[in-house]
Amino acid sequence: KDCLPIAAIPTIAASGSEMSGSCVITNEDGWLKRGSTRSDLCRPRFALLNPRLTYTLPQYQTESGCVDILLHTMERYFVNLETMEITDSISESLMQTVIYNARILMKEPGNYNARAEVMWAGSLSHNGLTGAGRVSDFATHKIEHELGGMFDVTHGAGLAAVWGSWARYVYKTNPGRFAQFGEKVFGIDASQTSDSDITDTVLASIIAWETWCHSIDMPTTLTELGIYPTDAQIEEMAEKCVFGRNGHIGFFQPLTKEDIVAILQMAK
């Protein structure tokens, strides 16, 4: 019903918590990682964004944060319904900005302008702007939360390790959306693509994403992430993922426990 007023001074550009009304917490009794609340009551009253406060971050955390920012937009971008052109344009521009500046920060971690661009993108990616007129998916986030709950991996790196497998599993639901992503964000030429061979453009788009991840030393598989879950652990994560969620997650393509098991097996 109420919340003490919150202010935020981020020291990492990643979660967008400084403009978000949502929180995530891990319950160590069962290692369940969950979005614990979503309310404007706990949205910060103000935030002080100073890119210099992120200068001392390890490179791994900086780049993991960049992935998290991208996924906050991508989870809203990949929808299986008609979207607003202006929201698409904002989202695509934001993603291009993060992709470009994440590469700069690999070579120049003290680059103020790149830090500032990424920090502002982090705020805009999770304040609802890039989800205007859409129903968000967030299946990849929910799958990664179970990885984080069980293996304590860095959130952004876990997202990078899972997204490509999710994309390959669900893209047939709306291949045009993936083709647009590749064309607008990664510059893939889809002008000659017909409905019959759009799969080539879709797969090229996913590969472009994974190539970018590798360019900033982010993993695209669980093995690259440094974890080797057993079949039993994958079953457990999938079960936790749908627990209390009516047996499925996601909106682009609703995923059952069996679907999540398949995605995590693909991600190995």
mmCIF file of C-alpha atoms in Angstrom, residues 6 8-9 47 51 53 61 68 109 111 133 139 143 193 195 217 221 257:
data_model
loop_
_atom_site.group_PDB
_atom_site.id
_atom_site.type_symbol
_atom_site.label_atom_id
_atom_site.label_comp_id
_atom_site.label_asym_id
_atom_site.label_seq_id
_atom_site.Cartn_x
_atom_site.Cartn_y
_atom_site.Cartn_z
ATOM 1 C CA ILE A 6 13.437 5.917 -2.943
ATOM 2 C CA ALA A 8 18.880 5.889 -6.853
ATOM 3 C CA ILE A 9 22.553 6.506 -7.619
ATOM 4 C CA ALA A 47 18.020 9.323 -9.752
ATOM 5 C CA PRO A 51 28.793 7.789 -15.808
ATOM 6 C CA LEU A 53 30.738 6.157 -11.109
ATOM 7 C CA GLN A 61 30.291 -6.543 -15.422
ATOM 8 C CA ASP A 68 20.896 -6.691 -19.830
ATOM 9 C CA PRO A 109 36.679 1.545 -20.482
ATOM 10 C CA ASN A 111 35.426 6.644 -22.436
ATOM 11 C CA GLY A 133 1.693 -0.368 -27.225
ATOM 12 C CA ALA A 139 10.628 -15.461 -21.156
ATOM 13 C CA ILE A 143 14.702 -18.710 -17.759
ATOM 14 C CA THR A 193 14.131 -12.020 -49.007
ATOM 15 C CA ASP A 195 8.509 -15.440 -47.548
ATOM 16 C CA ASP A 217 33.469 -11.471 -24.507
ATOM 17 C CA THR A 221 25.986 -21.090 -24.582
ATOM 18 C CA LYS A 257 7.996 -26.729 -18.910
#
